[in-house]
DNA sequence: AAGTGGCTCAACCGCAGGCGG
DNA sequence: ACCGCCTGCGGTTGAGCCACT
């Protein structure tokens, strides 16, 4: 037995809303509220629309104080930062941007920001510092230290997973090849427990990133690191591209793709409510 | 002027979770 | 505890617009 449809699709109008429909819906809700029942609302007003459609129309278009049009740099920064931190939780991101709807933000991300952030080759470090609205450039160590030092991170990061995300053939019992960079090389500015010296992977788990941008710094550092790898930066602490080449000799993909792949592989759901902490894979 | 391809964004769809009976 | 209804959410779609050839 399937799920009961939310409305009778045969008798329901679909497609763009007419000004008359908008006016009816707006006038009714402004006068009476939604009555806590969207399903019944269109019948009360005499609209041949699904309740869900009415809700969507109201929330995304008709409700007061909705902002349309271009996003400011500050808004872009918030969207990017939150996306990197929590992923595609558009409703949460929208809650940080008064007047913006989750649909708007989702569209803006999918059509503009995603390309802006991940779709083009990395500019120089200096250029990124000047241009990147998301603040992914520079300051990573500072940001990381600040955000991680005091807080909780609902970020479950495995650098082994990162290697895997690079396209290398990794399994759950992956043995990190010796030519891969050590953790302290990857994140030279991050204070790490003494026990981590020499390890090639680290697991950072903790609980809640709900408090905002905690964990942002880690992404920032890693992104910066990937950029350095990509551009073959001179920084002697950072391994150059060949050191990240997969053992099987497969081609190295671009830093943007690595970052994109990696962020999408992050697990934000685990960790319970424990304190920020580090664990080791080896 | 017509055709084509890419982009934008409003709207739809299906799923998951909350809640009340 | 279970069930069904409703809401909220995130992914996806497609019509319309625009730039380019």
CSV table of N, CA, C and O (backbone and C1' of nucleotides) in Angstrom, one decimal, chain C residues 2-19:
chain,number,residue,atom,x,y,z
C,2,DC,P,5.3,-1.2,18.1
C,2,DC,O5',4.1,-0.6,17.3
C,2,DC,C5',2.8,-1.2,17.6
C,2,DC,C4',1.7,-0.4,16.9
C,2,DC,C3',2.1,0.0,15.4
C,2,DC,O3',1.1,-0.4,14.6
C,2,DC,C1',1.3,1.9,16.7
C,3,DC,P,1.3,-0.4,13.0
C,3,DC,O5',0.3,0.8,12.6
C,3,DC,C5',-1.0,0.9,13.2
C,3,DC,C4',-1.6,2.2,12.8
C,3,DC,C3',-1.3,2.7,11.4
C,3,DC,O3',-2.4,3.0,10.7
C,3,DC,C1',-0.8,4.4,12.9
C,4,DG,P,-2.4,3.1,9.1
C,4,DG,O5',-2.8,4.7,9.0
C,4,DG,C5',-3.9,5.1,9.7
C,4,DG,C4',-3.9,6.7,9.7
C,4,DG,C3',-3.6,7.3,8.4
C,4,DG,O3',-4.5,8.4,8.2
C,4,DG,C1',-2.0,8.1,10.0
C,5,DC,P,-4.6,9.1,6.8
C,5,DC,O5',-4.2,10.6,7.3
C,5,DC,C5',-4.8,11.1,8.5
C,5,DC,C4',-4.1,12.4,8.9
C,5,DC,C3',-3.8,13.4,7.8
C,5,DC,O3',-4.2,14.7,8.1
C,5,DC,C1',-1.8,12.9,9.0
C,6,DC,P,-4.3,15.8,7.1
C,6,DC,O5',-3.0,16.6,7.4
C,6,DC,C5',-2.8,17.1,8.8
C,6,DC,C4',-1.4,17.6,8.9
C,6,DC,C3',-1.0,18.6,7.8
C,6,DC,O3',-0.7,19.9,8.3
C,6,DC,C1',0.7,16.9,8.2
C,7,DT,P,-0.2,21.1,7.4
C,7,DT,O5',1.3,21.0,7.8
C,7,DT,C5',1.7,21.0,9.1
C,7,DT,C4',3.3,20.9,9.2
C,7,DT,C3',4.0,21.9,8.4
C,7,DT,O3',5.0,22.5,9.2
C,7,DT,C1',4.8,19.7,7.8
C,8,DG,P,5.8,23.8,8.7
C,8,DG,O5',7.2,23.1,8.3
C,8,DG,C5',7.8,22.3,9.3
C,8,DG,C4',9.0,21.7,8.6
C,8,DG,C3',9.9,22.7,7.8
C,8,DG,O3',11.2,22.6,8.2
C,8,DG,C1',9.3,20.7,6.5
C,9,DC,P,12.3,23.5,7.5
C,9,DC,O5',13.1,22.4,6.6
C,9,DC,C5',13.4,21.2,7.1
C,9,DC,C4',13.9,20.3,6.0
C,9,DC,C3',14.9,21.0,5.0
C,9,DC,O3',16.1,20.4,5.1
C,9,DC,C1',13.2,19.7,3.9
C,10,DG,P,17.3,21.2,4.5
C,10,DG,O5',17.6,20.3,3.2
C,10,DG,C5',17.8,18.9,3.3
C,10,DG,C4',17.7,18.3,1.9
C,10,DG,C3',18.6,18.9,0.9
C,10,DG,O3',19.3,17.9,0.2
C,10,DG,C1',16.4,18.8,0.1
C,11,DG,P,20.3,18.3,-1.0
C,11,DG,O5',19.5,17.6,-2.3
C,11,DG,C5',19.1,16.3,-2.1
C,11,DG,C4',18.3,15.9,-3.4
C,11,DG,C3',19.0,16.2,-4.7
C,11,DG,O3',18.8,15.1,-5.6
C,11,DG,C1',16.8,17.3,-4.6
C,12,DT,P,19.4,15.2,-7.1
C,12,DT,O5',18.1,15.7,-7.9
C,12,DT,C5',16.9,15.0,-7.8
C,12,DT,C4',15.9,15.6,-8.7
C,12,DT,C3',16.3,16.0,-10.1
C,12,DT,O3',15.5,15.3,-11.0
C,12,DT,C1',15.2,17.8,-9.1
C,13,DT,P,15.7,15.4,-12.6
C,13,DT,O5',14.5,16.4,-13.0
C,13,DT,C5',13.3,16.2,-12.4
C,13,DT,C4',12.3,17.3,-12.9
C,13,DT,C3',12.4,17.7,-14.4
C,13,DT,O3',11.1,17.7,-14.9
C,13,DT,C1',12.7,19.6,-13.0
C,14,DG,P,10.9,17.5,-16.5
C,14,DG,O5',10.5,18.9,-17.0
C,14,DG,C5',9.5,19.6,-16.2
C,14,DG,C4',9.5,21.1,-16.6
C,14,DG,C3',9.8,21.4,-18.1
C,14,DG,O3',9.1,22.5,-18.4
C,14,DG,C1',11.3,22.5,-16.7
C,15,DA,P,8.3,22.5,-19.8
C,15,DA,O5',7.7,24.0,-19.8
C,15,DA,C5',7.1,24.5,-18.6
C,15,DA,C4',7.4,26.0,-18.4
C,15,DA,C3',7.5,26.8,-19.7
C,15,DA,O3',6.9,28.1,-19.4
C,15,DA,C1',9.6,26.9,-18.6
C,16,DG,P,6.6,29.1,-20.5
C,16,DG,O5',7.7,30.2,-20.3
C,16,DG,C5',7.8,30.7,-19.0
C,16,DG,C4',9.1,31.6,-18.9
C,16,DG,C3',9.3,32.5,-20.1
C,16,DG,O3',9.6,33.8,-19.7
C,16,DG,C1',11.2,31.2,-19.8
C,17,DC,P,9.7,35.0,-20.7
C,17,DC,O5',11.2,35.4,-20.6
C,17,DC,C5',11.9,35.5,-19.3
C,17,DC,C4',13.3,35.5,-19.4
C,17,DC,C3',13.9,36.4,-20.5
C,17,DC,O3',14.7,37.3,-20.0
C,17,DC,C1',14.9,34.2,-20.7
C,18,DC,P,15.2,38.6,-20.8
C,18,DC,O5',16.7,38.2,-21.2
C,18,DC,C5',17.5,37.6,-20.2
C,18,DC,C4',18.8,37.1,-20.8
C,18,DC,C3',19.4,37.9,-21.9
C,18,DC,O3',20.7,38.2,-21.7
C,18,DC,C1',19.2,35.7,-22.7
C,19,DA,P,21.5,39.3,-22.5
C,19,DA,O5',22.7,38.5,-23.1
C,19,DA,C5',23.3,37.5,-22.3
C,19,DA,C4',24.1,36.6,-23.2
C,19,DA,C3',24.9,37.2,-24.3
C,19,DA,O3',26.2,36.7,-24.3
C,19,DA,C1',23.4,35.6,-25.2
